[in-house]
Coordinates of C-alpha atoms in Angstrom, one line a residue:
Chain A
X1283 CA -34.9 -23.4 -13.9
X1284 CA -36.0 -20.4 -14.4
X1285 CA -38.6 -18.1 -12.3
X1286 CA -41.3 -16.0 -14.1
X1287 CA -42.6 -13.4 -12.1
X1288 CA -45.8 -12.5 -13.6
X1289 CA -48.5 -9.7 -13.0
X1290 CA -52.0 -10.3 -12.1
X1291 CA -55.0 -8.0 -12.9
X1292 CA -56.2 -5.8 -10.7
X1293 CA -53.2 -6.2 -8.7
X1294 CA -50.5 -4.4 -10.5
X1295 CA -47.7 -2.7 -9.7
X1296 CA -47.5 -4.5 -5.8
X1297 CA -44.3 -6.0 -5.9
X1298 CA -43.0 -2.2 -5.1
X1299 CA -44.8 -3.1 -2.1
X1300 CA -42.2 -2.7 1.7
X1301 CA -41.6 -5.5 2.9
X1302 CA -39.5 -5.1 6.1
X1303 CA -37.6 -2.0 4.5
X1304 CA -37.3 -3.8 1.0
X1305 CA -39.7 -4.0 -1.8
X1306 CA -41.8 -7.3 -2.5
X1307 CA -40.1 -7.8 -5.8
X1308 CA -36.9 -8.1 -4.5
X1309 CA -38.0 -10.1 -1.6
X1310 CA -39.0 -12.0 -4.2
X1311 CA -35.8 -12.2 -5.9
X1312 CA -34.3 -13.0 -3.2
X1313 CA -37.0 -16.3 -2.6
X1314 CA -35.9 -17.7 -5.3
X1315 CA -31.3 -17.1 -5.5
X1316 CA -31.8 -19.0 -2.4
X1317 CA -33.7 -22.2 -4.0
X1318 CA -30.9 -21.9 -6.8
X1319 CA -32.3 -20.1 -9.4
X1320 CA -31.1 -16.8 -10.7
X1321 CA -32.4 -16.4 -14.3
X1322 CA -35.9 -14.3 -13.4
X1323 CA -38.4 -12.6 -15.9
X1324 CA -40.4 -10.1 -14.7
X1325 CA -43.4 -8.6 -15.9
X1326 CA -43.6 -4.8 -15.6
X1327 CA -46.7 -3.9 -16.6
X1328 CA -48.2 -0.3 -17.2
X1329 CA -49.5 1.5 -13.3
X1330 CA -48.7 2.1 -10.4
X1331 CA -44.9 2.2 -9.2
X1332 CA -43.8 1.1 -13.3
X1333 CA -41.1 3.5 -13.1
X1334 CA -40.1 2.7 -9.3
X1335 CA -40.0 -1.1 -10.3
X1336 CA -38.0 -1.0 -13.6
X1337 CA -35.6 1.2 -12.1
X1338 CA -35.2 -1.2 -9.2
X1339 CA -34.9 -4.4 -12.0
X1340 CA -32.7 -2.5 -13.9
X1341 CA -29.6 -1.2 -11.7
X1342 CA -26.5 -2.8 -10.9
X1343 CA -27.5 -4.9 -8.0
X1344 CA -26.0 -8.4 -8.2
X1345 CA -29.1 -9.3 -7.3
X1346 CA -31.2 -8.2 -10.7
X1347 CA -27.8 -8.9 -12.7
X1348 CA -30.0 -11.8 -14.9
X1349 CA -33.2 -10.9 -14.7
X1350 CA -34.8 -10.1 -17.8
X1351 CA -37.7 -7.2 -18.0
X1352 CA -40.5 -7.7 -19.7
X1353 CA -42.3 -4.4 -20.1
X1354 CA -46.3 -4.7 -21.2
X1355 CA -48.9 -2.7 -21.1
X1356 CA -51.4 -5.1 -19.5
X1357 CA -50.6 -8.4 -17.4
X1358 CA -50.1 -10.2 -20.5
X1359 CA -50.8 -14.1 -18.5
X1360 CA -48.0 -16.5 -17.7
X1361 CA -48.5 -18.2 -21.4
X1362 CA -47.9 -14.9 -23.1
X1363 CA -45.1 -13.4 -20.8
X1364 CA -42.7 -16.8 -21.5
X1365 CA -43.2 -16.1 -25.2
X1366 CA -41.7 -13.0 -24.7
X1367 CA -39.1 -13.5 -22.8
X1368 CA -38.0 -16.6 -25.7
X1369 CA -38.5 -18.9 -23.7
X1370 CA -38.8 -22.5 -25.3
X1371 CA -42.1 -24.6 -25.4
X1372 CA -39.9 -28.0 -23.6
X1373 CA -38.2 -25.2 -20.7
X1374 CA -39.5 -25.6 -17.6
X1375 CA -40.6 -22.7 -15.2
X1376 CA -41.6 -21.2 -11.9
X1377 CA -44.4 -19.5 -11.9
X1378 CA -44.8 -17.0 -9.6
X1379 CA -47.4 -14.4 -9.2
X1380 CA -46.6 -10.9 -8.7
X1381 CA -47.9 -10.7 -5.3
X1382 CA -46.9 -13.5 -3.6
X1383 CA -44.5 -13.9 -1.1
X1384 CA -43.1 -17.5 -0.1
X1385 CA -40.4 -19.5 2.3
X1386 CA -40.2 -23.7 1.1
X1387 CA -38.3 -26.4 0.0
X1388 CA -39.7 -26.8 -4.8
X1389 CA -39.0 -30.3 -5.7
X1390 CA -38.2 -28.1 -8.8
X1391 CA -37.7 -32.2 -10.9
X1392 CA -41.9 -32.5 -10.3
X1393 CA -43.0 -30.2 -13.8
X1394 CA -45.8 -30.0 -13.8
X1395 CA -46.7 -29.5 -10.5
X1396 CA -49.3 -27.1 -8.7
X1397 CA -48.4 -26.1 -5.1
X1398 CA -50.5 -24.9 -2.4
X1399 CA -49.2 -23.1 1.1
X1400 CA -51.0 -21.6 3.7
X1401 CA -50.1 -18.1 4.9
X1402 CA -48.2 -17.7 8.4
X1403 CA -50.2 -18.9 11.5
X1404 CA -50.6 -15.3 13.0
X1405 CA -51.5 -13.1 9.4
X1406 CA -54.3 -13.0 8.2
X1407 CA -53.3 -13.0 4.5
X1408 CA -54.5 -15.2 2.1
X1409 CA -53.0 -18.5 1.0
X1410 CA -50.8 -18.7 -1.7
X1411 CA -49.9 -21.2 -5.6
X1412 CA -47.5 -21.2 -8.0
X1413 CA -47.1 -24.1 -10.1
X1414 CA -43.9 -25.5 -11.8
X1415 CA -44.6 -25.9 -15.7
X1416 CA -42.9 -25.4 -19.8
X1417 CA -45.7 -23.7 -22.2
X1418 CA -46.1 -27.7 -23.7
X1419 CA -46.7 -29.6 -20.5
X1420 CA -49.1 -27.0 -18.5
X1421 CA -50.2 -27.4 -14.3
X1422 CA -53.2 -28.4 -13.8
X1423 CA -55.5 -30.4 -11.3
X1424 CA -53.9 -31.7 -8.7
X1425 CA -53.0 -29.1 -5.9
X1426 CA -50.1 -30.7 -3.7
X1427 CA -49.7 -28.8 -0.2
X1428 CA -45.6 -27.4 0.6
X1429 CA -44.0 -27.1 4.1
X1430 CA -43.0 -23.4 4.6
X1431 CA -45.4 -20.5 4.1
X1432 CA -47.0 -18.6 1.5
X1433 CA -49.0 -15.3 1.3
X1434 CA -50.7 -13.7 -1.1
X1435 CA -49.7 -9.5 -0.6
X1436 CA -52.4 -7.7 -2.8
X1437 CA -52.7 -4.6 -0.5
X1438 CA -50.2 -1.9 1.7
X1439 CA -51.7 -3.5 4.3
X1440 CA -51.2 -6.5 3.7
X1441 CA -47.4 -6.0 3.3
X1442 CA -47.3 -4.2 6.3
X1443 CA -48.5 -7.1 8.2
X1444 CA -46.3 -9.5 6.7
X1445 CA -43.1 -6.6 7.3
X1446 CA -43.9 -6.7 10.9
X1447 CA -44.7 -10.8 11.3
X1448 CA -40.8 -11.1 10.0
X1449 CA -39.5 -8.4 12.3
X1450 CA -41.3 -9.9 15.4
X1451 CA -40.5 -13.5 14.5
X1452 CA -43.5 -15.3 13.2
X1453 CA -42.4 -15.4 10.0
X1454 CA -39.2 -17.1 8.7
X1455 CA -37.6 -17.0 5.0
X1456 CA -37.9 -12.9 5.3
X1457 CA -34.2 -11.1 5.8
X1458 CA -33.8 -8.1 8.2
X1459 CA -31.5 -5.4 7.1
X1460 CA -30.7 -4.6 10.3
X1461 CA -29.7 -5.1 14.1
X1462 CA -32.1 -6.3 17.0
X1463 CA -31.4 -4.2 19.6
X1464 CA -33.7 -5.9 21.8
X1465 CA -36.4 -8.5 20.8
X1466 CA -38.2 -7.4 17.8
X1467 CA -36.7 -4.1 17.8
X1468 CA -34.5 -4.0 14.3
X1469 CA -32.1 -0.9 13.7
X1470 CA -30.7 -0.6 10.4
X1471 CA -26.6 1.1 10.2
X1472 CA -26.7 4.3 11.8
X1473 CA -30.3 4.7 13.1
X1474 CA -30.5 7.1 16.2
X1475 CA -33.0 6.7 18.8
X1476 CA -33.3 10.0 21.4
X1477 CA -32.7 8.4 25.2
X1478 CA -36.3 9.6 25.7
X1479 CA -37.9 7.9 22.9
X1480 CA -40.4 5.4 23.8
X1481 CA -39.9 2.1 21.4
X1482 CA -41.9 -0.7 21.2
X1483 CA -41.4 -3.7 19.1
X1484 CA -42.1 -4.8 16.4
X1485 CA -40.5 -1.5 15.1
X1486 CA -37.7 -1.6 11.9
X1487 CA -35.5 1.6 12.0
X1488 CA -34.1 2.0 8.7
X1489 CA -30.4 3.8 7.7
X1490 CA -29.7 6.9 9.6
X1491 CA -33.6 6.8 10.7
X1492 CA -33.7 9.6 13.8
X1493 CA -36.1 9.2 16.2
X1494 CA -36.5 12.3 18.3
X1495 CA -37.3 12.9 21.9
X1496 CA -40.6 12.0 23.3
X1497 CA -41.5 10.2 20.1
X1498 CA -43.0 7.1 20.3
X1499 CA -43.0 4.1 18.2
X1500 CA -44.4 1.3 17.8
X1501 CA -45.7 -1.8 18.0
X1502 CA -45.9 -2.4 14.4
X1503 CA -44.3 0.6 13.0
X1504 CA -42.1 0.5 10.0
X1505 CA -39.4 4.0 9.7
X1506 CA -38.2 4.3 6.2
X1507 CA -34.3 5.1 4.9
X1508 CA -34.0 8.5 6.6
X1509 CA -36.6 9.7 8.0
X1510 CA -37.1 11.2 11.1
X1511 CA -40.0 11.0 13.6
X1512 CA -40.4 14.4 15.0
X1513 CA -40.5 15.0 19.3
X1514 CA -44.3 13.7 20.3
X1515 CA -44.5 12.6 17.2
X1516 CA -46.1 8.7 17.4
X1517 CA -46.3 6.1 14.8
X1518 CA -48.0 3.0 15.7
X1519 CA -49.2 0.1 12.8
X1520 CA -48.1 2.8 10.6
X1521 CA -45.3 2.4 8.4
X1522 CA -43.1 6.0 7.1
X1523 CA -41.7 6.2 3.5
X1524 CA -38.2 6.8 3.0
X1525 CA -37.1 10.4 3.7
X1526 CA -40.5 11.5 5.2
X1527 CA -40.6 13.9 8.1
X1528 CA -43.1 13.1 10.5
X1529 CA -43.6 16.8 12.5
X1530 CA -44.0 17.4 15.5
X1531 CA -46.8 15.8 17.9
X1532 CA -48.2 14.5 14.7
X1533 CA -50.0 10.8 15.4
X1534 CA -50.4 8.0 12.6
X1535 CA -52.3 4.8 13.3
X1536 CA -53.1 1.9 10.4
X1537 CA -51.0 4.6 7.2
X1538 CA -48.2 4.6 4.8
X1539 CA -47.4 8.2 5.4
X1540 CA -45.1 9.7 3.3
X1541 CA -43.9 13.0 2.4
X1542 CA -47.0 14.0 0.3
X1543 CA -49.4 12.4 2.2
X1544 CA -51.0 9.6 3.7
X1545 CA -52.8 6.2 2.4
X1546 CA -54.9 4.5 4.4
X1547 CA -54.2 0.8 5.4
X1548 CA -58.5 0.3 5.8
X1549 CA -59.7 0.6 2.6
X1550 CA -56.4 2.6 0.3
X1551 CA -57.6 5.8 -0.1
X1552 CA -55.3 8.0 -0.6
X1553 CA -54.9 11.6 1.4
X1554 CA -52.9 14.6 0.7
X1555 CA -51.2 16.2 3.9
X1556 CA -50.5 20.3 2.2
X1557 CA -48.9 20.9 5.5
X1558 CA -45.6 20.5 6.2
X1559 CA -44.9 20.7 9.8
X1560 CA -47.3 17.4 9.7
X1561 CA -45.8 15.5 6.4
X1562 CA -42.3 16.9 4.6
X1563 CA -39.7 15.5 2.6
X1564 CA -36.6 15.8 4.6
X1565 CA -34.7 16.7 0.8
X1566 CA -37.5 19.3 -0.2
X1567 CA -37.8 19.7 -3.7
X1568 CA -36.3 23.5 -4.3
X1569 CA -35.0 25.7 -6.9
X1570 CA -31.1 24.9 -7.5
X1571 CA -29.1 27.5 -6.1
X1572 CA -27.2 28.0 -9.5
X1573 CA -30.4 28.8 -11.2
X1574 CA -31.3 30.9 -8.6
X1575 CA -27.5 32.9 -8.4
X1576 CA -28.4 32.5 -12.6
X1577 CA -31.7 34.8 -12.9
X1578 CA -30.6 37.1 -10.4
X1579 CA -27.8 38.0 -12.9
X1580 CA -29.7 38.0 -15.4
X1581 CA -32.6 40.4 -13.6
X1582 CA -29.0 42.5 -12.9
X1583 CA -28.2 42.2 -16.5
X1584 CA -31.9 42.3 -18.2
X1585 CA -33.6 45.0 -16.4
X1586 CA -31.5 47.7 -15.1
X1587 CA -30.2 48.4 -17.9
X1588 CA -34.0 48.7 -19.1
X1589 CA -35.5 50.7 -16.0
X1590 CA -32.6 53.0 -16.5
X1591 CA -32.9 54.0 -19.7
X1592 CA -36.8 54.3 -19.5
X1593 CA -36.1 56.5 -16.5
X1594 CA -34.2 58.8 -18.4
X1595 CA -36.4 59.3 -21.5
X1596 CA -39.0 60.2 -18.6
X1597 CA -37.0 63.0 -17.9
X1598 CA -36.4 64.4 -21.1
X1599 CA -39.9 63.3 -21.2
X1600 CA -39.4 61.5 -24.0
X1601 CA -42.3 58.2 -24.2
X1602 CA -40.2 54.9 -24.7
X1603 CA -40.5 53.1 -27.5
X1604 CA -40.2 49.8 -25.9
X1605 CA -43.5 50.4 -23.3
X1606 CA -45.5 51.9 -25.7
X1607 CA -44.5 49.0 -28.1
X1608 CA -45.6 46.5 -25.2
X1609 CA -48.9 48.3 -24.4
X1610 CA -49.9 47.9 -28.3
X1611 CA -48.8 44.5 -28.1
X1612 CA -47.0 44.6 -30.7
X1613 CA -43.5 43.1 -29.5
X1614 CA -43.6 39.8 -29.9
X1615 CA -42.7 37.2 -27.8
X1616 CA -39.4 36.1 -27.2
X1617 CA -37.1 33.1 -28.2
X1618 CA -37.7 31.6 -24.8
X1619 CA -41.2 31.3 -25.4
X1620 CA -42.0 33.8 -22.3
X1621 CA -43.3 37.4 -23.3
X1622 CA -41.2 40.1 -22.4
X1623 CA -43.5 41.4 -20.0
X1624 CA -43.3 37.9 -18.2
X1625 CA -40.3 37.5 -17.8
X1626 CA -39.0 39.8 -15.3
X1627 CA -41.7 38.3 -12.3
X1628 CA -40.7 35.2 -13.8
X1629 CA -37.2 35.6 -12.4
X1630 CA -37.9 36.9 -9.3
X1631 CA -40.4 33.6 -8.7
X1632 CA -37.0 32.2 -9.6
X1633 CA -34.9 34.1 -7.1
X1634 CA -37.4 33.1 -4.6
X1635 CA -37.5 29.7 -4.6
X1636 CA -41.1 29.3 -6.1
X1637 CA -40.2 28.3 -10.0
X1638 CA -37.4 26.2 -11.8
X1639 CA -35.6 28.2 -13.8
X1640 CA -36.7 25.4 -17.3
X1641 CA -39.6 24.0 -16.9
X1642 CA -42.9 23.0 -17.5
X1643 CA -46.1 25.2 -17.4
X1644 CA -49.0 23.4 -18.9
X1645 CA -51.5 23.2 -16.4
X1646 CA -52.0 19.7 -18.2
X1647 CA -49.0 18.9 -16.6
X1648 CA -50.8 19.0 -12.7
X1649 CA -52.3 16.2 -14.2
X1650 CA -49.6 13.7 -14.1
X1651 CA -49.6 10.8 -11.8
X1652 CA -47.1 11.2 -8.8
X1653 CA -47.8 7.4 -8.5
X1654 CA -46.4 6.4 -11.2
X1655 CA -43.3 5.9 -9.1
X1656 CA -41.0 9.4 -10.3
X1657 CA -40.0 11.1 -7.1
X1658 CA -39.3 14.9 -8.4
X1659 CA -43.4 16.3 -9.3
X1660 CA -43.2 19.0 -11.9
X1661 CA -42.7 22.0 -11.3
X1662 CA -43.3 25.5 -13.4
X1663 CA -40.2 27.4 -15.4
X1664 CA -39.2 30.3 -16.0
X1665 CA -38.5 28.9 -19.3
X1666 CA -41.0 26.6 -21.0
X1667 CA -39.7 23.7 -22.4
X1668 CA -43.1 21.5 -22.1
X1669 CA -43.4 21.6 -26.3
X1670 CA -39.3 20.4 -26.9
X1671 CA -40.2 17.6 -25.1
X1672 CA -42.3 16.5 -27.7
X1673 CA -42.2 18.7 -30.4
X1674 CA -45.5 18.1 -32.9
X1675 CA -46.6 15.2 -30.7
X1676 CA -50.5 14.2 -29.5
X1677 CA -51.4 15.2 -26.0
X1678 CA -51.3 11.4 -24.8
X1679 CA -47.5 11.8 -25.4
X1680 CA -47.1 15.1 -23.8
X1681 CA -48.2 14.0 -21.1
X1682 CA -45.7 10.9 -20.9
X1683 CA -42.6 12.7 -21.7
X1684 CA -43.4 15.3 -19.0
X1685 CA -43.6 12.1 -17.1
X1686 CA -40.3 11.0 -18.3
X1687 CA -39.0 14.9 -17.5
X1688 CA -39.6 14.7 -13.9
X1689 CA -37.7 11.7 -14.0
X1690 CA -34.6 12.8 -15.9
X1691 CA -34.7 17.0 -15.0
X1692 CA -30.4 17.9 -14.9
X1693 CA -29.3 21.7 -15.8
X1694 CA -27.4 19.0 -19.5
X1695 CA -30.7 18.1 -20.6
X1696 CA -31.9 21.7 -19.3
X1697 CA -29.7 23.1 -21.5
X1698 CA -29.8 21.0 -24.7
X1699 CA -34.1 21.5 -24.6
X1700 CA -33.6 25.0 -24.4
X1701 CA -31.0 25.1 -27.6
X1702 CA -33.7 23.4 -29.2
X1703 CA -36.0 25.2 -32.0
X1704 CA -39.3 25.5 -30.3
X1705 CA -42.5 24.5 -32.1
X1706 CA -45.6 25.7 -32.7
X1707 CA -48.5 23.9 -30.3
X1708 CA -50.5 21.1 -32.7
X1709 CA -54.0 20.8 -32.9
X1710 CA -55.4 18.4 -31.3
X1711 CA -56.0 15.8 -33.3
X1712 CA -57.5 12.6 -30.4
Chain B
X803 CA -42.9 -10.6 -41.9
X804 CA -39.8 -9.0 -42.1
X805 CA -36.7 -7.7 -39.8
X806 CA -36.5 -4.2 -40.1
X807 CA -32.7 -2.7 -37.9
X808 CA -32.3 0.4 -36.6
X809 CA -29.4 1.8 -38.5
X810 CA -27.9 3.9 -35.6
X811 CA -26.9 3.6 -32.3
X812 CA -28.4 7.2 -31.0
X813 CA -32.7 7.1 -30.4
X814 CA -33.3 11.1 -32.3
X815 CA -35.8 12.0 -34.0
X816 CA -34.3 11.4 -37.6
X817 CA -33.9 8.0 -37.1
X818 CA -37.5 7.7 -36.1
X819 CA -38.2 9.1 -39.6
X820 CA -36.6 6.8 -41.1
X821 CA -38.3 3.5 -39.3
X822 CA -41.5 5.1 -40.4
X823 CA -40.4 5.3 -44.3
X824 CA -38.6 1.4 -43.9
X825 CA -42.2 0.3 -42.2
X826 CA -44.4 1.7 -45.1
X827 CA -42.2 1.0 -47.5
X828 CA -42.0 -3.2 -46.6
X829 CA -46.4 -2.6 -44.5
X830 CA -47.0 -2.8 -48.7
X831 CA -45.3 -6.9 -48.8
X832 CA -45.7 -7.9 -44.7
X833 CA -48.4 -6.7 -42.3
X834 CA -45.6 -7.9 -39.3
X835 CA -43.0 -6.7 -38.9
X836 CA -39.7 -6.9 -36.2
X837 CA -38.2 -4.1 -34.6
X838 CA -34.3 -5.1 -34.2
X839 CA -33.0 -2.6 -31.0
X840 CA -30.1 -3.8 -29.9
X841 CA -27.6 -1.4 -31.4
X842 CA -29.9 1.6 -29.8
X843 CA -26.9 2.7 -27.1
X844 CA -28.6 7.0 -26.3
X845 CA -31.5 8.1 -26.3
X846 CA -33.4 11.7 -27.1
X847 CA -36.0 13.1 -25.3
X848 CA -37.8 14.1 -28.8
X849 CA -36.8 9.8 -30.5
X850 CA -38.7 8.9 -27.5
X851 CA -41.6 10.5 -28.2
X852 CA -41.1 10.1 -32.3
X853 CA -41.0 6.3 -31.2
X854 CA -44.4 6.4 -28.8
X855 CA -46.2 8.7 -32.2
X856 CA -45.2 6.1 -34.1
X857 CA -46.3 3.4 -32.3
X858 CA -49.9 5.3 -32.2
X859 CA -50.1 5.7 -35.9
X860 CA -49.2 2.0 -36.9
X861 CA -51.1 0.6 -34.5
X862 CA -54.4 -1.1 -36.1
X863 CA -52.3 -1.1 -39.2
X864 CA -49.8 -3.0 -39.1
X865 CA -48.6 -5.1 -36.1
X866 CA -44.7 -3.8 -35.5
X867 CA -43.3 -5.4 -32.4
X868 CA -40.0 -4.2 -30.6
X869 CA -37.1 -7.1 -29.9
X870 CA -33.7 -6.8 -28.0
X871 CA -34.1 -3.5 -26.1
X872 CA -30.6 -2.2 -24.1
X873 CA -31.4 -1.7 -20.2
X874 CA -31.7 1.8 -20.2
X875 CA -33.5 1.5 -23.6
X876 CA -36.5 -0.3 -21.6
X877 CA -35.9 1.0 -18.4
X878 CA -37.3 4.6 -21.0
X879 CA -39.3 2.7 -22.6
X880 CA -41.0 1.7 -19.1
X881 CA -40.8 5.2 -17.9
X882 CA -42.6 6.5 -21.2
X883 CA -45.1 4.1 -20.8
X884 CA -43.6 2.3 -24.9
X885 CA -45.5 -1.1 -23.5
X886 CA -48.9 0.5 -24.8
X887 CA -47.8 1.2 -28.2
X888 CA -45.7 -1.5 -29.6
X889 CA -45.4 -5.1 -28.2
X890 CA -42.1 -5.8 -26.8
X891 CA -40.0 -9.0 -26.7
X892 CA -36.5 -9.5 -25.3
X893 CA -35.1 -11.3 -28.7
X894 CA -35.5 -10.9 -32.4
X895 CA -36.1 -14.7 -32.1
X896 CA -38.9 -14.8 -29.9
X897 CA -40.4 -12.1 -31.1
X898 CA -40.4 -13.6 -35.2
X899 CA -41.5 -17.0 -33.1
X900 CA -44.8 -15.6 -31.5
X901 CA -45.2 -13.2 -34.9
X902 CA -45.6 -16.4 -37.1
X903 CA -47.4 -18.4 -34.8
X904 CA -50.1 -15.1 -35.1
X905 CA -49.9 -15.5 -38.7
X906 CA -50.5 -19.8 -38.9

């Protein structure tokens, strides 16, 4: 039998929410695998964390080897999703909403059937429902109860609550990928806790996470892989994303924090934090050393001879042709798209690490949603390739390609884009 | 309804241009077309953006569905939101069945 995981209107992207160290989507696949269902169709609708969900489902992980991904612009509904996946009309499947996690022994032979699963005791989560049906025989009518539990996870807060319930043993069936070093305190491979740090259950420390001296972590805290909790910081009823540094004396409560800010558990609102002493990335996104060295070489190679020539001409009392043409505006912009006047300060910025050698300088690029899941925000570059990504394209296409560039930026791609011929900026038609 | 094949393995601007010509040519006989993308193994940013632009141009005139995208193509299709321009099916047969049902 197959399963299909379908998105619900209003809750697109919840599959990326973390449940005790793994995304909800992965938890769902683990549950289905335990039931013997490995052929799973998963809908990925446009929306938050679409790229992250795609990277999870289309990776080399054996868990997703037999997963079929169906992209959609908006939630398709069970029937249309089954059609797009090519399911035959009589083929039965388990229809699981993308916001639902459960642990129960399903009777897979009873088709069609509708089941209700009660939320785990001690949690304040909504109950769950799932169906087993086919396109020819849709489930409707009586809802049967099942042993076990099921819950709808529609927010970060709900995901955190369910994760903590698993850590404290209230909920069964959720695999914790860590060792329980004391009741309710779980530490993954490489996690380190300073001797004078305080830890309180339930708590999960991810792979290579570090808790420094006098920090207080827990209760109900989930620390992501490679996160660092610095001295005197407090994290309770909160979660910290992977690769995030929580600064000294920072207090986090009822939030999910990452390197760029935090989202409140109570209302889901997001606040950006620009102070690196409070929250920062463990691997900051900076200009590559190779780019900085190359820019320095260019500066020396281009600017030094020109400066010497200008100085020599001035000593002789001659007017510099180049500076005259610059002043009169007759010197054309170079083939890199950067005016000759701009190239020197741009290269200085690259050497100083304030911009990349190749990047996107269009201010509309700042509108690219970071919540779409790409790790590296766009940065300005000495060489602007914003129009080379999508020659002659509409703004809506440009914005999508900038988002794509942020996810795929590397030296080889930059070189290929620089080598491409530049085009005139297209007129806005929409 | 008709099936169109991508006649190359690299999605670049020229391949999308050829696809556009085929869509226009077949569009005079049928409003529903399925594009078999199973041969695509490499993608260029210019090809992706051209395909996005093509989707914007053909929507409203014809029903053009993409089918059988290989996994690397699928991942990048999700990253650029290609599903907002074309319906995407896992197989050519599923797309043909669905478009035939809508025709009926």
